[in-house]
Structure formats: structure tokens, C-alpha cells
Short mmCIF file of N, CA and C and ligand atoms in Angstrom, two decimals:
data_model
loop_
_atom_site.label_atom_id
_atom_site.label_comp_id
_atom_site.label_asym_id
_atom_site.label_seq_id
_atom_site.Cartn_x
_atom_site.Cartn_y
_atom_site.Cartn_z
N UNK A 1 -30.14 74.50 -58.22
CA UNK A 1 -29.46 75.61 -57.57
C UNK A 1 -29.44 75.40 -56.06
N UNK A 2 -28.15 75.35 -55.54
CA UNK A 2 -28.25 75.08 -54.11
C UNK A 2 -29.24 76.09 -53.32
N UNK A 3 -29.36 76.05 -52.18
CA UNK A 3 -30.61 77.26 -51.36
C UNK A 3 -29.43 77.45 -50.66
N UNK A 4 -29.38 79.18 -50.21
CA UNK A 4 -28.85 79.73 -49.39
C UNK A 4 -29.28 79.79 -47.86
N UNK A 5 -28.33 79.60 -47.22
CA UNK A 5 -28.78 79.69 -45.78
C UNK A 5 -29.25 80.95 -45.17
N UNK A 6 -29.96 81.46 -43.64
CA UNK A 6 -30.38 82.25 -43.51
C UNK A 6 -28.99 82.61 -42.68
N UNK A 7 -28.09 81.83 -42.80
CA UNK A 7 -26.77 82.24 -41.76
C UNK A 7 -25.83 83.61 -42.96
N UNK A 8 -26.02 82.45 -44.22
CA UNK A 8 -25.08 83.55 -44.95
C UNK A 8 -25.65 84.67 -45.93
N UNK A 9 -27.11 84.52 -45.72
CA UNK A 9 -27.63 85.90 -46.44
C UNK A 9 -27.16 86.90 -45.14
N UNK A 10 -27.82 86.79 -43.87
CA UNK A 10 -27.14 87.43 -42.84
C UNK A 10 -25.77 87.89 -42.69
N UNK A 11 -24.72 87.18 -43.20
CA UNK A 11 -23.47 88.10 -43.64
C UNK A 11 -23.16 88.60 -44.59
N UNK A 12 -24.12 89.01 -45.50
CA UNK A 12 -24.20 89.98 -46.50
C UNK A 12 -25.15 91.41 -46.26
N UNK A 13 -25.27 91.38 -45.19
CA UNK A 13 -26.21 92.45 -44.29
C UNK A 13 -24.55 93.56 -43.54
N UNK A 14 -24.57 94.91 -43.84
CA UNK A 14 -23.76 95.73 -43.34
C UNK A 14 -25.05 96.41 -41.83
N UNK A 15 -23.93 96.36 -40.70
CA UNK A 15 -24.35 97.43 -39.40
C UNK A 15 -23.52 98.73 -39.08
N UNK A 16 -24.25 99.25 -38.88
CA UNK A 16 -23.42 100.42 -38.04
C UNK A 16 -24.08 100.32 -36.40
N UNK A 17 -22.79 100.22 -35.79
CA UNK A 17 -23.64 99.54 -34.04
C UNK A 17 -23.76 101.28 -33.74
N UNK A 18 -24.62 100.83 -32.82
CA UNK A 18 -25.39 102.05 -31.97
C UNK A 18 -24.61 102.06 -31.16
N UNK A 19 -24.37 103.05 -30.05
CA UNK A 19 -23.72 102.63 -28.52
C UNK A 19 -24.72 102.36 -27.41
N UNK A 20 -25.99 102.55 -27.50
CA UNK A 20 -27.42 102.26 -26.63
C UNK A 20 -28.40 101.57 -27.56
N UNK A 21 -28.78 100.10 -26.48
CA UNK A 21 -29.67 98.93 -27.27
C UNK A 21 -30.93 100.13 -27.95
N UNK A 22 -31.14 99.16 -28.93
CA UNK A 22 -32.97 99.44 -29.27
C UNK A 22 -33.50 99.02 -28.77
N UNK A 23 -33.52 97.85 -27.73
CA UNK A 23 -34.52 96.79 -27.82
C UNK A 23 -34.27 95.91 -26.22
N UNK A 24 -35.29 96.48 -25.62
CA UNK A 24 -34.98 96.26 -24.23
C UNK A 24 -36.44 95.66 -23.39
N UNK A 25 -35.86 94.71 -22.69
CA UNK A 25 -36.73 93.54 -21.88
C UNK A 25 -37.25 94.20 -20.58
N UNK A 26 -38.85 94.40 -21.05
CA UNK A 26 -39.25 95.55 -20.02
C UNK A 26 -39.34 94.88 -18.37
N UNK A 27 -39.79 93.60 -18.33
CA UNK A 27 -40.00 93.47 -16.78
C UNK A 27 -38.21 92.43 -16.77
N UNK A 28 -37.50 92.21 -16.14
CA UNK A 28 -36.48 90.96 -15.92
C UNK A 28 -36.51 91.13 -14.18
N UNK A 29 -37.45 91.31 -13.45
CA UNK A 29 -37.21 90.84 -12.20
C UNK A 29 -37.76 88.88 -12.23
N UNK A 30 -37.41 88.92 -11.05
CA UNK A 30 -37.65 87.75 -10.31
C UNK A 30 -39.10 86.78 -11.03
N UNK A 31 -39.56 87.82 -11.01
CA UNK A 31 -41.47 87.46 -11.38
C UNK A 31 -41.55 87.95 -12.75
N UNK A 32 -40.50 87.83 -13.61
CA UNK A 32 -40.78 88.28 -14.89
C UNK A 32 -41.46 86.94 -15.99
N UNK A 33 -42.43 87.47 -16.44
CA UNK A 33 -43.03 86.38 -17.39
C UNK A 33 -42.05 85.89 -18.00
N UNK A 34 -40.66 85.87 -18.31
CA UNK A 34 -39.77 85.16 -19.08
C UNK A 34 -39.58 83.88 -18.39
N UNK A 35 -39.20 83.92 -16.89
CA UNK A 35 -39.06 83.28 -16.12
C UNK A 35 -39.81 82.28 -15.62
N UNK A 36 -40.99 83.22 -15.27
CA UNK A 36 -42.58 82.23 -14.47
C UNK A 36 -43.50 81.94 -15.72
N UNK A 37 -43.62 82.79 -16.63
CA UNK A 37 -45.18 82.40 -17.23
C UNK A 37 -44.64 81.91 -19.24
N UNK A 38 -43.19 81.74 -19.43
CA UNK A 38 -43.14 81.77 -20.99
C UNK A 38 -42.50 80.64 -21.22
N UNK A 39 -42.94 79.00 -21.26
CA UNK A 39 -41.74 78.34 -21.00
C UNK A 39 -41.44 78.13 -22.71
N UNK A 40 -41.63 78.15 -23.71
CA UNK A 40 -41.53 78.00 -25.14
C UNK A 40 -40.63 79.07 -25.64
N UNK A 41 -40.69 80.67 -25.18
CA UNK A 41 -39.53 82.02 -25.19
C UNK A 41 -39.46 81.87 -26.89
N UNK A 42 -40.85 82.31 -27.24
CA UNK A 42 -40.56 82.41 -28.91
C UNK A 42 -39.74 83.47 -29.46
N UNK A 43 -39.29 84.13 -28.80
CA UNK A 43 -38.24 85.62 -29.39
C UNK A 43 -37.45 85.03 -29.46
N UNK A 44 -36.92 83.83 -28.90
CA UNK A 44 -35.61 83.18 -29.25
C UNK A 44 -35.41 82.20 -30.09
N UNK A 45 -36.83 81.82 -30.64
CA UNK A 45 -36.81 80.85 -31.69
C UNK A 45 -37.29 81.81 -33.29
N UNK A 46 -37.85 82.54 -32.97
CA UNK A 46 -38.39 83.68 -34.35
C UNK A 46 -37.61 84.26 -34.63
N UNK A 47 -36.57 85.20 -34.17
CA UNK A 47 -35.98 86.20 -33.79
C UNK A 47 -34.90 85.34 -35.39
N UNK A 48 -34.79 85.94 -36.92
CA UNK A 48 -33.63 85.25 -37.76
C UNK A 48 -32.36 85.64 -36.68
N UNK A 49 -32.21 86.20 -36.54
CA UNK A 49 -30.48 87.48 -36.37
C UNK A 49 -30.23 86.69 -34.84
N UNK A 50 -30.93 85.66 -34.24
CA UNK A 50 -30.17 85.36 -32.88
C UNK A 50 -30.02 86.15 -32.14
N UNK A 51 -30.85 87.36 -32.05
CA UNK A 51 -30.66 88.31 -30.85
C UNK A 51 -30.71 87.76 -29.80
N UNK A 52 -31.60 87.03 -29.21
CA UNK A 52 -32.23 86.44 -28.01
C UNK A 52 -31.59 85.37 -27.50
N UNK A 53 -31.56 85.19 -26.53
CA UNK A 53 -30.81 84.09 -25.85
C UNK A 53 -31.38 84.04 -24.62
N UNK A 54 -31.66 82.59 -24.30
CA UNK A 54 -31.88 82.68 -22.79
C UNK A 54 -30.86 81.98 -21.98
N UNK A 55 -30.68 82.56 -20.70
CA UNK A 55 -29.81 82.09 -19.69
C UNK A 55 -30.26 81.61 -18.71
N UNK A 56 -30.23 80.39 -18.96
CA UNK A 56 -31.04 79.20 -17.72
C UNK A 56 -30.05 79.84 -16.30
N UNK A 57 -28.62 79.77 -16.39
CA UNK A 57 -28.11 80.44 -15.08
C UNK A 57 -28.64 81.21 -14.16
N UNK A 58 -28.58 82.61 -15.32
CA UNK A 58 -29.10 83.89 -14.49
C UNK A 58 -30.82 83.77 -14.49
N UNK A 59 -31.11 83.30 -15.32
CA UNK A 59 -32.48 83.19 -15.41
C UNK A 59 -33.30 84.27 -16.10
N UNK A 60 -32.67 84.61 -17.54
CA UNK A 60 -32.50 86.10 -17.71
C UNK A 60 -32.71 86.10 -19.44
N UNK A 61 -32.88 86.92 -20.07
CA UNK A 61 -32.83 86.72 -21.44
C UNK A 61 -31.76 87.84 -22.01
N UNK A 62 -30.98 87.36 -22.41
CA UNK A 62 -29.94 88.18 -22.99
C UNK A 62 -30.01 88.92 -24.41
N UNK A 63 -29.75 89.75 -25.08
CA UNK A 63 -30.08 90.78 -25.85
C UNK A 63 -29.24 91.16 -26.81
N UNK A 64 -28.94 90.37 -27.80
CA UNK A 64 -27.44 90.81 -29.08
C UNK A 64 -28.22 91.96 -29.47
N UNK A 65 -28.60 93.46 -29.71
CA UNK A 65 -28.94 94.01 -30.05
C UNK A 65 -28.21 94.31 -31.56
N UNK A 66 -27.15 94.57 -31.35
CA UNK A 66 -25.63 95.06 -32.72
C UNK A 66 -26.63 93.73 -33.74
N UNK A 67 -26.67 92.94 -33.93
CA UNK A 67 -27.25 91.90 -34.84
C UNK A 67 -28.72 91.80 -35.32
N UNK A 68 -30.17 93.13 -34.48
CA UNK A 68 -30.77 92.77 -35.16
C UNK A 68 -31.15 93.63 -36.51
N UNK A 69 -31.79 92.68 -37.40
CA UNK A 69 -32.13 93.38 -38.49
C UNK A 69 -33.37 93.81 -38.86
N UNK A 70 -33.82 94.31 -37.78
CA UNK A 70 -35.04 95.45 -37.62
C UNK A 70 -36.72 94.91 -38.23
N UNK A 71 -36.84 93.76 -38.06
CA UNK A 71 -38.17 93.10 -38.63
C UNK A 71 -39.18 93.05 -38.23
N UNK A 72 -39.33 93.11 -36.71
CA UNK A 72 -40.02 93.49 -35.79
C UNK A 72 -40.91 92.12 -35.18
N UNK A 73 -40.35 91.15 -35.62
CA UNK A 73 -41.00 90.04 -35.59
C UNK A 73 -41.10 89.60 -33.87
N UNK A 74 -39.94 89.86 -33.36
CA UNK A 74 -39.96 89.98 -31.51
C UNK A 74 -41.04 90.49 -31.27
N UNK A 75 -41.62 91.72 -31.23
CA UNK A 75 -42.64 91.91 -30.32
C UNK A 75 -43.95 91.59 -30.94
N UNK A 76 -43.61 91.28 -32.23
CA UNK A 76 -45.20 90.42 -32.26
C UNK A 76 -45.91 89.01 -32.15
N UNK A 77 -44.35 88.54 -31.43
CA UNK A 77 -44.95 87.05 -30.71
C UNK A 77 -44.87 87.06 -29.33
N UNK A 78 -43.74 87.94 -28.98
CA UNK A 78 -44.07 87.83 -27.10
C UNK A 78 -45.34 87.67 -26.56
N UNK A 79 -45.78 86.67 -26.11
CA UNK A 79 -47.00 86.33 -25.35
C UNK A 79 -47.28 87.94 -24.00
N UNK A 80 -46.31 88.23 -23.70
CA UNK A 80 -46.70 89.17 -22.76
C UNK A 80 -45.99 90.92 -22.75
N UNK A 81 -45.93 91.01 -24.09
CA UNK A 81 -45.46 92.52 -23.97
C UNK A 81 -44.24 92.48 -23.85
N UNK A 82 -43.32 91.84 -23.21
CA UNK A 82 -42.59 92.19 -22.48
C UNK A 82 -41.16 93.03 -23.29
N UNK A 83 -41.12 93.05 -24.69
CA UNK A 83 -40.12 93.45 -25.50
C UNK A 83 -40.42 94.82 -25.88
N UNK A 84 -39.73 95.69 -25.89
CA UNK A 84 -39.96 97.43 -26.26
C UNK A 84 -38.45 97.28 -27.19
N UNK A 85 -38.92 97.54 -28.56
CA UNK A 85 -37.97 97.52 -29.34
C UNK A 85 -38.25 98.82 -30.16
N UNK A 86 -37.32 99.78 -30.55
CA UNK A 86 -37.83 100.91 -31.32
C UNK A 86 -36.68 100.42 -32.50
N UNK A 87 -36.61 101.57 -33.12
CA UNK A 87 -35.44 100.93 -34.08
C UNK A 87 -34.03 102.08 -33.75
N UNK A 88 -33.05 101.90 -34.35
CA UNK A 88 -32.08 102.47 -33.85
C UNK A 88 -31.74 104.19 -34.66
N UNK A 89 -31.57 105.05 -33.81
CA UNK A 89 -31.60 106.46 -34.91
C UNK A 89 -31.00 106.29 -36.00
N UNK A 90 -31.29 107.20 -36.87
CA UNK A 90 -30.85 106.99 -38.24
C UNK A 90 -29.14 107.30 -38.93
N UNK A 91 -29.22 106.02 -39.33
CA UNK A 91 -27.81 106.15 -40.02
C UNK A 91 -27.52 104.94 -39.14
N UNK A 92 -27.93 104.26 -38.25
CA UNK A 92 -27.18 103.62 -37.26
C UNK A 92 -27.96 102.15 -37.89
N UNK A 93 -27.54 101.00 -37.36
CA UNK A 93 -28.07 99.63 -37.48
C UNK A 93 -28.10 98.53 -38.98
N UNK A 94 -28.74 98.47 -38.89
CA UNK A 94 -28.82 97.14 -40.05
C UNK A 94 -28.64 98.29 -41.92
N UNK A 95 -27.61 97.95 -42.33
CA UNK A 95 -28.24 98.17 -43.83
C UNK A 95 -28.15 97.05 -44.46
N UNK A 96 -29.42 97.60 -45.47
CA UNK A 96 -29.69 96.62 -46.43
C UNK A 96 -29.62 97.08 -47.94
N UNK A 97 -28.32 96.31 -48.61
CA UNK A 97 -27.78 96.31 -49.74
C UNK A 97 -29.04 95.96 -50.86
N UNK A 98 -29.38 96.91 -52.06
CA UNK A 98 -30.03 96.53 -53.31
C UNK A 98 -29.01 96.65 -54.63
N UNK A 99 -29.67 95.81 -54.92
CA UNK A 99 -29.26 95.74 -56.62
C UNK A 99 -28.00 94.44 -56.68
S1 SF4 B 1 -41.27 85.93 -25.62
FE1 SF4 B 1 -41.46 87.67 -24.20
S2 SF4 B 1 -42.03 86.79 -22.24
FE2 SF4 B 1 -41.29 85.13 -23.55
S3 SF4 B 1 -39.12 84.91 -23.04
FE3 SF4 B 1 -39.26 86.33 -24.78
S4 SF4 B 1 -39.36 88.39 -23.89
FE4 SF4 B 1 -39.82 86.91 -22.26
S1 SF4 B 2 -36.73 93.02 -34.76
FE1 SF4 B 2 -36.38 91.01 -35.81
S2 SF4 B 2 -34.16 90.82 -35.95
FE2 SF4 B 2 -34.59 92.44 -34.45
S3 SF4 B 2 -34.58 91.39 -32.48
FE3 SF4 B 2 -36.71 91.43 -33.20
S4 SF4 B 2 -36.98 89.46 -34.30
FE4 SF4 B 2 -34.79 89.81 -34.07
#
């Protein structure tokens, strides 16, 4: 039996987008541990749904919020806090299809 990817179980996942993130990067100044103290940025490698992105440009971590699917796995590897994710009010965000 072939194995399914984690790309296309992910498009069998229905959202309803919020209009305000859940999930917001508490320090992004200048001196933000993303920047100075995290050079590995495991939210962007854990994270299934690709929320996370970093931007070597801005120097900044960018935030697909509409895509995540609420696992909570972000803030329990950030080395420094730095992720405040709640989940999105109800009726809003990730559903997940049974049966
Ligand atoms: S894991 Fe935390 S500190 Fe590291 S890049 Fe992500 S948000 Fe920043
Ligand atoms: S809760 Fe899960 S899916 Fe959502 S941003 Fe964090 S790691 Fe990604």
C-alpha cells in the first residue's frame, strides 16, 4: 500500500480562516531570540502545516496562521517562549473530518 504524504492528508483538512492570527511571535525586535539566540528555528522545522517561515531579509519569522492545524507542537519546542498561540474561537480554524 503506497504511504500517504503529510502534504495530502493536509488537503483533506477543511478551515474556516479567522480574520485575527492565533498565534503570535511575542518578542520580533532587533534582539529577538529568533534572530540572536535560535540559529536551528525548530517551529519551522516541527511545525506539519508550514506555518513558520523564516525571512533571512527582514530577519523576521513569518506566520501562515489560516494553515495551522492546532497541535500545539510550536510552543513546545521554542527554546525561548517566544510563541503565544491560543487556538482560534470556536467554529473558526482547522476541522477535522471523522469517519
Ligand atoms: S523556535 Fe522560537 S525563538 Fe526559535 S525561531 Fe521559532 S519563535 Fe523564534
Ligand atoms: S499548533 Fe501545530 S500546526 Fe499550528 S502553528 Fe503550531 S506546530 Fe504548526
Amino acid at each position: 500500500m503506497e504511504k500517504e504524504t503529510v502534504e495530502a492528508k493536509l488537503g483533506l483538512l477543511d478551515y474556516k480562516k479567522y480574520s485575527q492570527t492565533h498565534i503570535t511571535i511575542r518578542n520580533t525586535s532587533a534582539n529577538a531570540p529568533c534572530v540572536k539566540r535560535c540559529p536551528d528555528k525548530p517551529c519551522v522545522t516541527v511545525c506539519p502545516a508550514k506555518v513558520y517561515e523564516w525571512e533571512a531579509a527582514h530577519q523576521k519569522i513569518l506566520v501562515a496562521y489560516e494553515n495551522c492545524i492546532e497541535c500545539g507542537a510550536c510552543r513546545m519546542v521554542c527554546p525561548y517562549d517566544n510563541i503565544e498561540c491560543d487556538w482560534p474561537p470556536a467554529g473558526h480554524g482547522v476541522k477535522y473530518k471523522y469517519g
